[in-house]
PDB file of C-alpha atoms in Angstrom:
ATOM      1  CA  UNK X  19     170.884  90.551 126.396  1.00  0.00           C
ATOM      2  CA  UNK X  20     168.780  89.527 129.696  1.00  0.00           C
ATOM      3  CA  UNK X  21     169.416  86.613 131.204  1.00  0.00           C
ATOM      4  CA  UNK X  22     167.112  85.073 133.522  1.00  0.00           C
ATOM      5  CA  UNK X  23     167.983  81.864 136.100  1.00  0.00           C
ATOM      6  CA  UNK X  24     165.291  79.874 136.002  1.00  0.00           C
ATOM      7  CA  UNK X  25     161.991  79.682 133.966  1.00  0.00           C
ATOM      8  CA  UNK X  26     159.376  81.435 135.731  1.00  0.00           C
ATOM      9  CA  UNK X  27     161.978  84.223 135.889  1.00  0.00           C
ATOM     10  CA  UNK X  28     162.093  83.665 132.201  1.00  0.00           C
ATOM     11  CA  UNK X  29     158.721  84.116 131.336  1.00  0.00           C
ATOM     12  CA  UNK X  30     158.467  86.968 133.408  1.00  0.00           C
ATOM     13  CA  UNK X  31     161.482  88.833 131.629  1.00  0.00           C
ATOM     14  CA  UNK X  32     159.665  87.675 128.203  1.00  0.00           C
ATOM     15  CA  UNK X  33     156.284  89.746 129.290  1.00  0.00           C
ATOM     16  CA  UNK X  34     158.099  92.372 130.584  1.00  0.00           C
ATOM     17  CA  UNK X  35     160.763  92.752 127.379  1.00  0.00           C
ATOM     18  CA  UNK X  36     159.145  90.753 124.496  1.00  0.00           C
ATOM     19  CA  UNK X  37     162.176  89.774 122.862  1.00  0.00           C
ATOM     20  CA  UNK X  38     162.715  88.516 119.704  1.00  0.00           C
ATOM     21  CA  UNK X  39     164.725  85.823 120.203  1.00  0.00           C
ATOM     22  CA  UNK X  40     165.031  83.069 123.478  1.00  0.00           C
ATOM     23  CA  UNK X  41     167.667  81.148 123.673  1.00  0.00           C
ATOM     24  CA  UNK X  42     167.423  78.212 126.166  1.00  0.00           C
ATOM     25  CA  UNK X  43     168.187  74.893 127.049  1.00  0.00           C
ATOM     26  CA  UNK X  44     165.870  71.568 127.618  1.00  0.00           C
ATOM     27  CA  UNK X  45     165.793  71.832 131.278  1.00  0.00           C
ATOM     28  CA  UNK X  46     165.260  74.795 133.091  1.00  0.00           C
ATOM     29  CA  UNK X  47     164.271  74.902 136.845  1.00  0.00           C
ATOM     30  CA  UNK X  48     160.539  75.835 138.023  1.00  0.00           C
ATOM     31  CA  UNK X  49     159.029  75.620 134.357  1.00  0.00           C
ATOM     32  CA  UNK X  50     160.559  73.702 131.717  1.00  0.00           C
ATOM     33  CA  UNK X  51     161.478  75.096 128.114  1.00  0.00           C
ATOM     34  CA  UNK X  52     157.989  73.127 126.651  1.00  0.00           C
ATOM     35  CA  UNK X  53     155.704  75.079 129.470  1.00  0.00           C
ATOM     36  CA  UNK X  54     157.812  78.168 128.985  1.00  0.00           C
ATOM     37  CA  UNK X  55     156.838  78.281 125.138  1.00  0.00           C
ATOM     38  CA  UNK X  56     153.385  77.162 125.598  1.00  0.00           C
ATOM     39  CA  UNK X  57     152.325  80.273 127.606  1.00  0.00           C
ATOM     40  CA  UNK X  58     154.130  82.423 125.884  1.00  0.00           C
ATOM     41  CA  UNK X  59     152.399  81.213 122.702  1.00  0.00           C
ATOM     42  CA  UNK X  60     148.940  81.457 124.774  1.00  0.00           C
ATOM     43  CA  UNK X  61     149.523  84.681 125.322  1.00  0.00           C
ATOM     44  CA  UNK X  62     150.844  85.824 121.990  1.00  0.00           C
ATOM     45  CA  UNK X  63     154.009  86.348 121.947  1.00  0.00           C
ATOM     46  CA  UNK X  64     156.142  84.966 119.193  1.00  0.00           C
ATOM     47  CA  UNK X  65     159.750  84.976 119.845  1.00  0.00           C
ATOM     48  CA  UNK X  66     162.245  82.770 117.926  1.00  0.00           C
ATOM     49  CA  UNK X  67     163.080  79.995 119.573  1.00  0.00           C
ATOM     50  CA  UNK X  68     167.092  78.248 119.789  1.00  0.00           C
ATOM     51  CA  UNK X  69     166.693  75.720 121.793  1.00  0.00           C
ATOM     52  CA  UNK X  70     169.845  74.097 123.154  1.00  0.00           C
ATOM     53  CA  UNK X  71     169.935  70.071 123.819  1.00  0.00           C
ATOM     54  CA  UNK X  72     172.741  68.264 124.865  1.00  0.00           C
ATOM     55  CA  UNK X  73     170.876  64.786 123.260  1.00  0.00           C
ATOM     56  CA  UNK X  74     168.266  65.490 120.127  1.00  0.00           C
ATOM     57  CA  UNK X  75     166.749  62.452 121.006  1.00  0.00           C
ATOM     58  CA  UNK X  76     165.715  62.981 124.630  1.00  0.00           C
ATOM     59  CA  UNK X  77     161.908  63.522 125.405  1.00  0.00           C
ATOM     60  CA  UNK X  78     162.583  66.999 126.630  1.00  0.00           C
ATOM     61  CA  UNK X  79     163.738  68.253 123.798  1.00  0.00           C
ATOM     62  CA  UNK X  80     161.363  66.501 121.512  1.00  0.00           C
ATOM     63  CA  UNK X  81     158.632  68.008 123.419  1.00  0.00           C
ATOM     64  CA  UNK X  82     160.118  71.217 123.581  1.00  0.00           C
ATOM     65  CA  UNK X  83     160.656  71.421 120.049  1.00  0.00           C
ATOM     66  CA  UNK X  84     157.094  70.567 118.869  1.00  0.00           C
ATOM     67  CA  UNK X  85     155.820  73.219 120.829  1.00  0.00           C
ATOM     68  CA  UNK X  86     157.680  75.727 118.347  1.00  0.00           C
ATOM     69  CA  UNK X  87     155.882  74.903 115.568  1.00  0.00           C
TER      70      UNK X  87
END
């Protein structure tokens, strides 16, 4: 398990360890969960996603989710 405090911090652990699975929540400081997922995607890494929201309905988490797919 790494844990990471922040999103660019995240992404950086995810080059460095290319896990299989993140688990994260809508709002993360520096880089949001969408951004986070988009370049990892870019780059090609494929990790599972959970994705943690407090409220399915809020636009972070809507974004954040269509970016899995």
């Amino acid at each position: 398990v790494i844990e990471a405090c922040d999103g660019e911090e995240a992404l950086m652990l995810a080059r460095l360890h290319d896990p299989d699975v993140i688990i994260t929540g809508t709002h993360l400081p520096a880089i949001d969960t969408t951004e986070l997922v988009a370049r990892l995607r870019v780059e090609g890494f494929r990790p599972g996603v959970l994705l943690m929201a407090s409220d399915p309905d809020a636009p972070e988490g809507v974004r954040a989710a269509r970016t899995l797919n």
